[in-house]
Amino acid sequence: MTKQEWKNKTVVTEFILLGFGNSPELDSLLFLMFLSIYIVIVTGNIFIIVLTVANQHLHTPMYFFLANLACLEICYSSNILPRMLLSYLGGDRSISLNGCFTQYYFFGCLAAAECYLLAVMSYDRYLAVCKPLHYPSRMSSKLCLQLGAASWISGFLSNSILTFLISNLDFCGPNEIEHFFCDSFPMIKLSCSDTHMTGLVTSLVAGVCSLPPFLLTFSSYLYIIITVMRIPSATGRKKTFSTCSSHLIVVILFYWSILTVYVLPHHDTQISPKKVFSVFYTILTPLVNPLIYSLRNKEVKEALRKQ
């Protein structure tokens, strides 16, 4: 862009999050729906954390990682839903540039941390099912703390460079983001700078943050399934696989929604499939996690009965 062209452009100071359309009747319905979801997410995940801390029988590696996941889900949803609720309540869908960059930073960090944490949880289940005799010595308290910390730290470090690159782009209009939160590619699309390098680095970092954890998770469950299938009795197979079935459901829901968002082609409709499927990994996954782990887990039910 030449200097004269730059002078003729209006520098953007805020973005408009289009969300799911602009209808007063729809806004009221969406506000009530997402408010109910947010309350369930926060209370459900706090319940998991409190129960894990308070009950001595749940002081195991599996529930340590589950408490970390619950904490992450609270942060994850709190980064997106309160801002969305305010826009539906007051009708103001604008967000400052710094506010948008901040929301994207925490979204990217927490999404990457969840990928790493789900991989760690799958590795924990692999050791418990496939290496039961070595499990207590291998999955020590020190290793649990290290793996948990590494998941959080890696997630936050990985997205720092992307946020820095995006925040240094020039935005000169239009300023309407076709999404309900600030994400990298919708923001990059609005920039009037050369975004080739930023888009390339974004794809590279996204691949590094998602592909290795996905492959580790997939490999872990492949070995788990092979081990379970070798158990002679049907009762034994069912009992062994039940220890990791809840986590497998969460993993499938999380990765299925992410892959759907990035595989589906773009549709120029008011509510695109990508935007709908984004709801799954940003809002519905934090919602169903405590429900799945509570309703399908015998140890959690027993811990509740003893309280």
mmCIF file of C-alpha atoms in Angstrom:
data_model
loop_
_atom_site.group_PDB
_atom_site.id
_atom_site.type_symbol
_atom_site.label_atom_id
_atom_site.label_comp_id
_atom_site.label_asym_id
_atom_site.label_seq_id
_atom_site.Cartn_x
_atom_site.Cartn_y
_atom_site.Cartn_z
ATOM 1 C CA MET A 1 0.000 0.000 0.000
ATOM 2 C CA THR A 2 1.419 3.415 -0.967
ATOM 3 C CA LYS A 3 1.664 6.328 1.434
ATOM 4 C CA GLN A 4 -1.159 8.176 -0.363
ATOM 5 C CA GLU A 5 -3.415 5.109 -0.260
ATOM 6 C CA TRP A 6 -2.695 4.723 3.451
ATOM 7 C CA LYS A 7 -3.753 8.324 4.085
ATOM 8 C CA ASN A 8 -7.084 7.670 2.369
ATOM 9 C CA LYS A 9 -7.805 4.714 4.682
ATOM 10 C CA THR A 10 -9.568 4.980 8.034
ATOM 11 C CA VAL A 11 -7.654 3.319 10.849
ATOM 12 C CA VAL A 12 -9.892 0.852 12.673
ATOM 13 C CA THR A 13 -10.104 1.370 16.444
ATOM 14 C CA GLU A 14 -12.673 -1.318 17.185
ATOM 15 C CA PHE A 15 -14.189 -4.452 15.718
ATOM 16 C CA ILE A 16 -17.836 -5.474 15.448
ATOM 17 C CA LEU A 17 -18.570 -9.092 16.378
ATOM 18 C CA LEU A 18 -21.540 -10.067 14.199
ATOM 19 C CA GLY A 19 -22.359 -13.141 16.258
ATOM 20 C CA PHE A 20 -25.472 -15.051 15.199
ATOM 21 C CA GLY A 21 -27.397 -12.316 13.415
ATOM 22 C CA ASN A 22 -29.029 -9.077 14.504
ATOM 23 C CA SER A 23 -32.600 -9.646 15.666
ATOM 24 C CA PRO A 24 -33.979 -8.311 18.992
ATOM 25 C CA GLU A 25 -36.183 -11.382 19.431
ATOM 26 C CA LEU A 26 -33.304 -13.748 18.666
ATOM 27 C CA ASP A 27 -30.939 -11.762 20.915
ATOM 28 C CA SER A 28 -33.227 -12.234 23.924
ATOM 29 C CA LEU A 29 -33.472 -15.967 23.312
ATOM 30 C CA LEU A 30 -29.707 -16.317 22.807
ATOM 31 C CA PHE A 31 -29.011 -14.295 25.949
ATOM 32 C CA LEU A 32 -31.145 -16.581 28.107
ATOM 33 C CA MET A 33 -29.726 -19.707 26.488
ATOM 34 C CA PHE A 34 -26.056 -18.725 26.812
ATOM 35 C CA LEU A 35 -26.578 -17.349 30.332
ATOM 36 C CA SER A 36 -28.020 -20.704 31.419
ATOM 37 C CA ILE A 37 -25.139 -22.530 29.726
ATOM 38 C CA TYR A 38 -22.539 -20.307 31.398
ATOM 39 C CA ILE A 39 -24.057 -20.849 34.847
ATOM 40 C CA VAL A 40 -24.036 -24.629 34.324
ATOM 41 C CA ILE A 41 -20.431 -24.550 33.040
ATOM 42 C CA VAL A 42 -19.114 -22.598 36.024
ATOM 43 C CA THR A 43 -21.079 -24.450 38.709
ATOM 44 C CA GLY A 44 -20.480 -27.889 37.150
ATOM 45 C CA ASN A 45 -16.738 -27.447 36.791
ATOM 46 C CA ILE A 46 -16.373 -25.854 40.234
ATOM 47 C CA PHE A 47 -18.231 -28.878 41.584
ATOM 48 C CA ILE A 48 -15.648 -31.198 39.963
ATOM 49 C CA ILE A 49 -12.749 -29.186 41.436
ATOM 50 C CA VAL A 50 -14.231 -29.025 44.940
ATOM 51 C CA LEU A 51 -15.166 -32.710 44.960
ATOM 52 C CA THR A 52 -11.692 -33.713 43.784
ATOM 53 C CA VAL A 53 -9.955 -31.600 46.433
ATOM 54 C CA ALA A 54 -12.294 -32.541 49.282
ATOM 55 C CA ASN A 55 -12.450 -36.308 48.740
ATOM 56 C CA GLN A 56 -9.319 -38.308 49.587
ATOM 57 C CA HIS A 57 -10.388 -41.196 47.337
ATOM 58 C CA LEU A 58 -10.148 -38.888 44.320
ATOM 59 C CA HIS A 59 -6.561 -37.821 45.024
ATOM 60 C CA THR A 60 -5.279 -39.791 42.049
ATOM 61 C CA PRO A 61 -3.539 -38.718 38.798
ATOM 62 C CA MET A 62 -6.746 -39.109 36.774
ATOM 63 C CA TYR A 63 -8.720 -36.722 38.977
ATOM 64 C CA PHE A 64 -5.795 -34.323 39.346
ATOM 65 C CA PHE A 65 -5.830 -33.878 35.572
ATOM 66 C CA LEU A 66 -9.627 -33.752 35.559
ATOM 67 C CA ALA A 67 -9.555 -30.887 38.096
ATOM 68 C CA ASN A 68 -7.059 -29.089 35.850
ATOM 69 C CA LEU A 69 -9.381 -29.614 32.888
ATOM 70 C CA ALA A 70 -12.334 -28.254 34.875
ATOM 71 C CA CYS A 71 -10.325 -25.156 35.821
ATOM 72 C CA LEU A 72 -9.313 -24.681 32.198
ATOM 73 C CA GLU A 73 -12.922 -24.973 31.027
ATOM 74 C CA ILE A 74 -14.030 -22.263 33.466
ATOM 75 C CA CYS A 75 -11.335 -19.919 32.129
ATOM 76 C CA TYR A 76 -12.114 -20.934 28.543
ATOM 77 C CA SER A 77 -15.819 -20.140 28.731
ATOM 78 C CA SER A 78 -15.293 -17.015 30.861
ATOM 79 C CA ASN A 79 -13.087 -15.579 28.130
ATOM 80 C CA ILE A 80 -15.918 -15.747 25.570
ATOM 81 C CA LEU A 81 -19.377 -15.964 27.141
ATOM 82 C CA PRO A 82 -19.527 -12.845 29.409
ATOM 83 C CA ARG A 83 -18.585 -10.576 26.480
ATOM 84 C CA MET A 84 -21.183 -12.319 24.291
ATOM 85 C CA LEU A 85 -23.861 -11.963 26.970
ATOM 86 C CA LEU A 86 -23.198 -8.223 27.290
ATOM 87 C CA SER A 87 -23.583 -7.775 23.541
ATOM 88 C CA TYR A 88 -26.949 -9.538 23.558
ATOM 89 C CA LEU A 89 -28.092 -7.660 26.655
ATOM 90 C CA GLY A 90 -27.142 -4.147 25.584
ATOM 91 C CA GLY A 91 -26.946 -4.539 21.818
ATOM 92 C CA ASP A 92 -23.385 -3.189 21.657
ATOM 93 C CA ARG A 93 -21.327 -5.666 19.630
ATOM 94 C CA SER A 94 -18.225 -3.542 19.374
ATOM 95 C CA ILE A 95 -14.938 -4.545 20.962
ATOM 96 C CA SER A 96 -11.728 -2.519 21.038
ATOM 97 C CA LEU A 97 -8.646 -3.699 19.185
ATOM 98 C CA ASN A 98 -6.800 -4.384 22.435
ATOM 99 C CA GLY A 99 -9.850 -6.151 23.851
ATOM 100 C CA CYS A 100 -10.070 -8.323 20.744
ATOM 101 C CA PHE A 101 -6.354 -9.187 20.837
ATOM 102 C CA THR A 102 -6.643 -10.033 24.534
ATOM 103 C CA GLN A 103 -9.632 -12.301 23.976
ATOM 104 C CA TYR A 104 -7.862 -14.061 21.113
ATOM 105 C CA TYR A 105 -4.685 -14.466 23.182
ATOM 106 C CA PHE A 106 -6.462 -16.250 26.021
ATOM 107 C CA PHE A 107 -8.654 -18.254 23.637
ATOM 108 C CA GLY A 108 -5.616 -19.539 21.721
ATOM 109 C CA CYS A 109 -3.635 -20.228 24.894
ATOM 110 C CA LEU A 110 -6.447 -22.149 26.559
ATOM 111 C CA ALA A 111 -7.330 -24.083 23.386
ATOM 112 C CA ALA A 112 -3.700 -25.197 23.001
ATOM 113 C CA ALA A 113 -3.481 -26.037 26.714
ATOM 114 C CA GLU A 114 -6.607 -28.192 26.393
ATOM 115 C CA CYS A 115 -5.068 -30.123 23.495
ATOM 116 C CA TYR A 116 -1.976 -30.839 25.600
ATOM 117 C CA LEU A 117 -4.003 -31.674 28.709
ATOM 118 C CA LEU A 118 -6.277 -34.106 26.863
ATOM 119 C CA ALA A 119 -3.152 -35.809 25.504
ATOM 120 C CA VAL A 120 -1.706 -36.064 29.018
ATOM 121 C CA MET A 121 -4.977 -37.546 30.280
ATOM 122 C CA SER A 122 -4.972 -40.110 27.482
ATOM 123 C CA TYR A 123 -1.377 -41.055 28.354
ATOM 124 C CA ASP A 124 -2.448 -41.482 31.981
ATOM 125 C CA ARG A 125 -5.248 -43.850 30.887
ATOM 126 C CA TYR A 126 -2.812 -45.718 28.630
ATOM 127 C CA LEU A 127 -0.476 -46.391 31.556
ATOM 128 C CA ALA A 128 -3.373 -47.373 33.832
ATOM 129 C CA VAL A 129 -4.836 -49.865 31.328
ATOM 130 C CA CYS A 130 -1.802 -51.129 29.410
ATOM 131 C CA LYS A 131 0.892 -50.922 32.130
ATOM 132 C CA PRO A 132 -1.055 -51.412 35.381
ATOM 133 C CA LEU A 133 1.849 -52.900 37.345
ATOM 134 C CA HIS A 134 4.130 -49.968 36.497
ATOM 135 C CA TYR A 135 1.427 -47.296 36.753
ATOM 136 C CA PRO A 136 1.982 -46.220 40.402
ATOM 137 C CA SER A 137 5.737 -45.789 39.923
ATOM 138 C CA ARG A 138 5.565 -44.133 36.500
ATOM 139 C CA MET A 139 2.697 -41.738 37.173
ATOM 140 C CA SER A 140 4.145 -40.270 40.369
ATOM 141 C CA SER A 141 2.897 -37.091 42.063
ATOM 142 C CA LYS A 142 5.951 -35.219 40.790
ATOM 143 C CA LEU A 143 5.319 -36.299 37.194
ATOM 144 C CA CYS A 144 1.642 -35.333 37.476
ATOM 145 C CA LEU A 145 2.590 -31.822 38.582
ATOM 146 C CA GLN A 146 5.166 -31.544 35.806
ATOM 147 C CA LEU A 147 2.755 -32.727 33.101
ATOM 148 C CA GLY A 148 -0.029 -30.469 34.368
ATOM 149 C CA ALA A 149 2.268 -27.433 34.515
ATOM 150 C CA ALA A 150 3.752 -28.237 31.097
ATOM 151 C CA SER A 151 0.266 -28.320 29.549
ATOM 152 C CA TRP A 152 -0.615 -24.852 30.876
ATOM 153 C CA ILE A 153 2.795 -23.279 30.168
ATOM 154 C CA SER A 154 3.063 -24.732 26.656
ATOM 155 C CA GLY A 155 -0.403 -23.468 25.800
ATOM 156 C CA PHE A 156 0.324 -19.929 26.950
ATOM 157 C CA LEU A 157 3.744 -19.749 25.320
ATOM 158 C CA SER A 158 2.571 -21.148 21.976
ATOM 159 C CA ASN A 159 0.034 -18.406 21.308
ATOM 160 C CA SER A 160 2.179 -15.472 22.403
ATOM 161 C CA ILE A 161 3.986 -15.148 19.082
ATOM 162 C CA LEU A 162 0.713 -15.324 17.106
ATOM 163 C CA THR A 163 -0.921 -12.613 19.206
ATOM 164 C CA PHE A 164 2.172 -10.436 18.754
ATOM 165 C CA LEU A 165 2.109 -10.882 14.967
ATOM 166 C CA ILE A 166 -1.637 -10.215 14.645
ATOM 167 C CA SER A 167 -1.535 -7.202 16.960
ATOM 168 C CA ASN A 168 1.121 -5.622 14.714
ATOM 169 C CA LEU A 169 -1.027 -5.863 11.584
ATOM 170 C CA ASP A 170 -2.719 -2.754 10.183
ATOM 171 C CA PHE A 171 -6.519 -2.623 10.146
ATOM 172 C CA CYS A 172 -8.087 0.047 7.976
ATOM 173 C CA GLY A 173 -11.589 -1.293 7.350
ATOM 174 C CA PRO A 174 -13.974 -3.043 7.162
ATOM 175 C CA ASN A 175 -14.146 -3.923 10.849
ATOM 176 C CA GLU A 176 -16.944 -6.530 11.039
ATOM 177 C CA ILE A 177 -15.793 -9.954 12.257
ATOM 178 C CA GLU A 178 -18.011 -12.793 11.013
ATOM 179 C CA HIS A 179 -17.802 -14.658 14.313
ATOM 180 C CA PHE A 180 -19.022 -14.528 17.922
ATOM 181 C CA PHE A 181 -15.513 -14.089 19.353
ATOM 182 C CA CYS A 182 -12.112 -12.847 18.193
ATOM 183 C CA ASP A 183 -10.270 -15.588 16.327
ATOM 184 C CA SER A 184 -7.087 -15.425 14.282
ATOM 185 C CA PHE A 185 -8.220 -16.036 10.706
ATOM 186 C CA PRO A 186 -11.292 -13.725 10.800
ATOM 187 C CA MET A 187 -9.042 -10.941 12.134
ATOM 188 C CA ILE A 188 -6.249 -11.619 9.631
ATOM 189 C CA LYS A 189 -8.840 -11.497 6.841
ATOM 190 C CA LEU A 190 -9.710 -7.887 7.807
ATOM 191 C CA SER A 191 -6.131 -6.614 7.807
ATOM 192 C CA CYS A 192 -4.864 -4.298 5.062
ATOM 193 C CA SER A 193 -1.259 -5.424 5.686
ATOM 194 C CA ASP A 194 0.601 -8.212 3.959
ATOM 195 C CA THR A 195 -0.707 -11.193 5.936
ATOM 196 C CA HIS A 196 1.060 -14.009 4.093
ATOM 197 C CA MET A 197 3.688 -14.591 6.787
ATOM 198 C CA THR A 198 1.205 -14.165 9.646
ATOM 199 C CA GLY A 199 -1.194 -16.670 8.091
ATOM 200 C CA LEU A 200 1.642 -19.118 7.494
ATOM 201 C CA VAL A 201 2.919 -18.874 11.077
ATOM 202 C CA THR A 202 -0.650 -19.164 12.394
ATOM 203 C CA SER A 203 -1.212 -22.392 10.466
ATOM 204 C CA LEU A 204 2.178 -23.725 11.559
ATOM 205 C CA VAL A 205 1.648 -23.011 15.266
ATOM 206 C CA ALA A 206 -1.920 -24.351 15.115
ATOM 207 C CA GLY A 207 -0.570 -27.566 13.601
ATOM 208 C CA VAL A 208 2.160 -27.896 16.234
ATOM 209 C CA CYS A 209 -0.343 -27.304 19.052
ATOM 210 C CA SER A 210 -2.991 -29.724 17.772
ATOM 211 C CA LEU A 211 -1.403 -32.445 15.639
ATOM 212 C CA PRO A 212 1.168 -33.939 18.097
ATOM 213 C CA PRO A 213 -1.340 -34.039 21.008
ATOM 214 C CA PHE A 214 -3.956 -35.547 18.685
ATOM 215 C CA LEU A 215 -1.530 -38.242 17.492
ATOM 216 C CA LEU A 216 -0.511 -39.027 21.081
ATOM 217 C CA THR A 217 -4.165 -39.254 22.115
ATOM 218 C CA PHE A 218 -5.030 -41.421 19.113
ATOM 219 C CA SER A 219 -2.056 -43.744 19.738
ATOM 220 C CA SER A 220 -2.895 -44.061 23.430
ATOM 221 C CA TYR A 221 -6.464 -45.112 22.737
ATOM 222 C CA LEU A 222 -5.378 -47.440 19.953
ATOM 223 C CA TYR A 223 -3.188 -49.314 22.445
ATOM 224 C CA ILE A 224 -5.964 -49.182 25.056
ATOM 225 C CA ILE A 225 -8.499 -50.708 22.652
ATOM 226 C CA ILE A 226 -6.049 -53.439 21.630
ATOM 227 C CA THR A 227 -5.357 -54.243 25.295
ATOM 228 C CA VAL A 228 -9.053 -54.288 26.191
ATOM 229 C CA MET A 229 -9.902 -56.576 23.270
ATOM 230 C CA ARG A 230 -7.370 -59.118 24.553
ATOM 231 C CA ILE A 231 -9.218 -59.478 27.872
ATOM 232 C CA PRO A 232 -11.019 -62.867 27.784
ATOM 233 C CA SER A 233 -14.266 -61.997 29.573
ATOM 234 C CA ALA A 234 -16.832 -59.469 28.369
ATOM 235 C CA THR A 235 -17.284 -58.247 31.946
ATOM 236 C CA GLY A 236 -13.562 -57.593 32.264
ATOM 237 C CA ARG A 237 -13.474 -55.714 28.968
ATOM 238 C CA LYS A 238 -16.412 -53.545 29.982
ATOM 239 C CA LYS A 239 -14.975 -52.805 33.442
ATOM 240 C CA THR A 240 -11.529 -51.920 32.089
ATOM 241 C CA PHE A 241 -12.754 -49.707 29.268
ATOM 242 C CA SER A 242 -15.207 -47.899 31.563
ATOM 243 C CA THR A 243 -12.242 -46.271 33.319
ATOM 244 C CA CYS A 244 -11.456 -44.223 30.201
ATOM 245 C CA SER A 245 -14.763 -44.068 28.305
ATOM 246 C CA SER A 246 -15.695 -40.655 29.759
ATOM 247 C CA HIS A 247 -12.417 -39.121 28.655
ATOM 248 C CA LEU A 248 -12.756 -40.698 25.210
ATOM 249 C CA ILE A 249 -16.174 -39.074 24.734
ATOM 250 C CA VAL A 250 -14.726 -35.657 25.647
ATOM 251 C CA VAL A 251 -11.778 -36.163 23.270
ATOM 252 C CA ILE A 252 -14.044 -37.174 20.374
ATOM 253 C CA LEU A 253 -16.362 -34.192 20.911
ATOM 254 C CA PHE A 254 -13.468 -31.729 21.172
ATOM 255 C CA TYR A 255 -11.438 -32.901 18.169
ATOM 256 C CA TRP A 256 -14.483 -33.673 16.017
ATOM 257 C CA SER A 257 -15.736 -30.089 16.352
ATOM 258 C CA ILE A 258 -12.289 -28.551 15.740
ATOM 259 C CA LEU A 259 -11.629 -30.690 12.659
ATOM 260 C CA THR A 260 -15.104 -29.908 11.321
ATOM 261 C CA VAL A 261 -14.503 -26.165 11.660
ATOM 262 C CA TYR A 262 -11.221 -26.265 9.750
ATOM 263 C CA VAL A 263 -12.177 -28.903 7.158
ATOM 264 C CA LEU A 264 -15.549 -27.563 6.051
ATOM 265 C CA PRO A 265 -15.413 -25.024 3.195
ATOM 266 C CA HIS A 266 -16.520 -21.470 3.851
ATOM 267 C CA HIS A 267 -20.195 -20.640 3.264
ATOM 268 C CA ASP A 268 -21.280 -17.052 2.779
ATOM 269 C CA THR A 269 -24.446 -17.395 4.813
ATOM 270 C CA GLN A 270 -25.589 -15.465 7.855
ATOM 271 C CA ILE A 271 -24.890 -18.370 10.156
ATOM 272 C CA SER A 272 -22.185 -20.543 8.595
ATOM 273 C CA PRO A 273 -21.570 -24.168 9.616
ATOM 274 C CA LYS A 274 -18.089 -23.177 10.847
ATOM 275 C CA LYS A 275 -19.598 -20.697 13.285
ATOM 276 C CA VAL A 276 -22.100 -23.263 14.540
ATOM 277 C CA PHE A 277 -19.458 -25.946 15.030
ATOM 278 C CA SER A 278 -17.236 -23.420 16.828
ATOM 279 C CA VAL A 279 -19.901 -23.444 19.538
ATOM 280 C CA PHE A 280 -19.101 -27.123 20.189
ATOM 281 C CA TYR A 281 -15.465 -26.696 21.218
ATOM 282 C CA THR A 282 -15.800 -23.248 22.799
ATOM 283 C CA ILE A 283 -19.065 -23.632 24.725
ATOM 284 C CA LEU A 284 -20.582 -27.128 24.592
ATOM 285 C CA THR A 285 -17.378 -29.005 25.487
ATOM 286 C CA PRO A 286 -16.959 -27.065 28.767
ATOM 287 C CA LEU A 287 -20.675 -27.685 29.384
ATOM 288 C CA VAL A 288 -20.703 -31.457 28.891
ATOM 289 C CA ASN A 289 -17.359 -32.240 30.563
ATOM 290 C CA PRO A 290 -18.650 -32.146 34.164
ATOM 291 C CA LEU A 291 -21.876 -33.887 33.118
ATOM 292 C CA ILE A 292 -20.030 -36.730 31.383
ATOM 293 C CA TYR A 293 -17.528 -37.238 34.184
ATOM 294 C CA SER A 294 -20.232 -37.047 36.852
ATOM 295 C CA LEU A 295 -22.914 -39.207 35.260
ATOM 296 C CA ARG A 296 -20.635 -41.868 33.749
ATOM 297 C CA ASN A 297 -18.087 -42.177 36.541
ATOM 298 C CA LYS A 298 -18.745 -44.612 39.389
ATOM 299 C CA GLU A 299 -15.989 -43.156 41.587
ATOM 300 C CA VAL A 300 -17.537 -39.687 41.383
ATOM 301 C CA LYS A 301 -20.969 -41.095 42.241
ATOM 302 C CA GLU A 302 -19.531 -42.987 45.221
ATOM 303 C CA ALA A 303 -17.672 -39.879 46.380
ATOM 304 C CA LEU A 304 -20.941 -37.939 46.246
ATOM 305 C CA ARG A 305 -22.751 -40.555 48.327
ATOM 306 C CA LYS A 306 -20.030 -40.376 50.998
ATOM 307 C CA GLN A 307 -20.161 -36.595 51.299
#
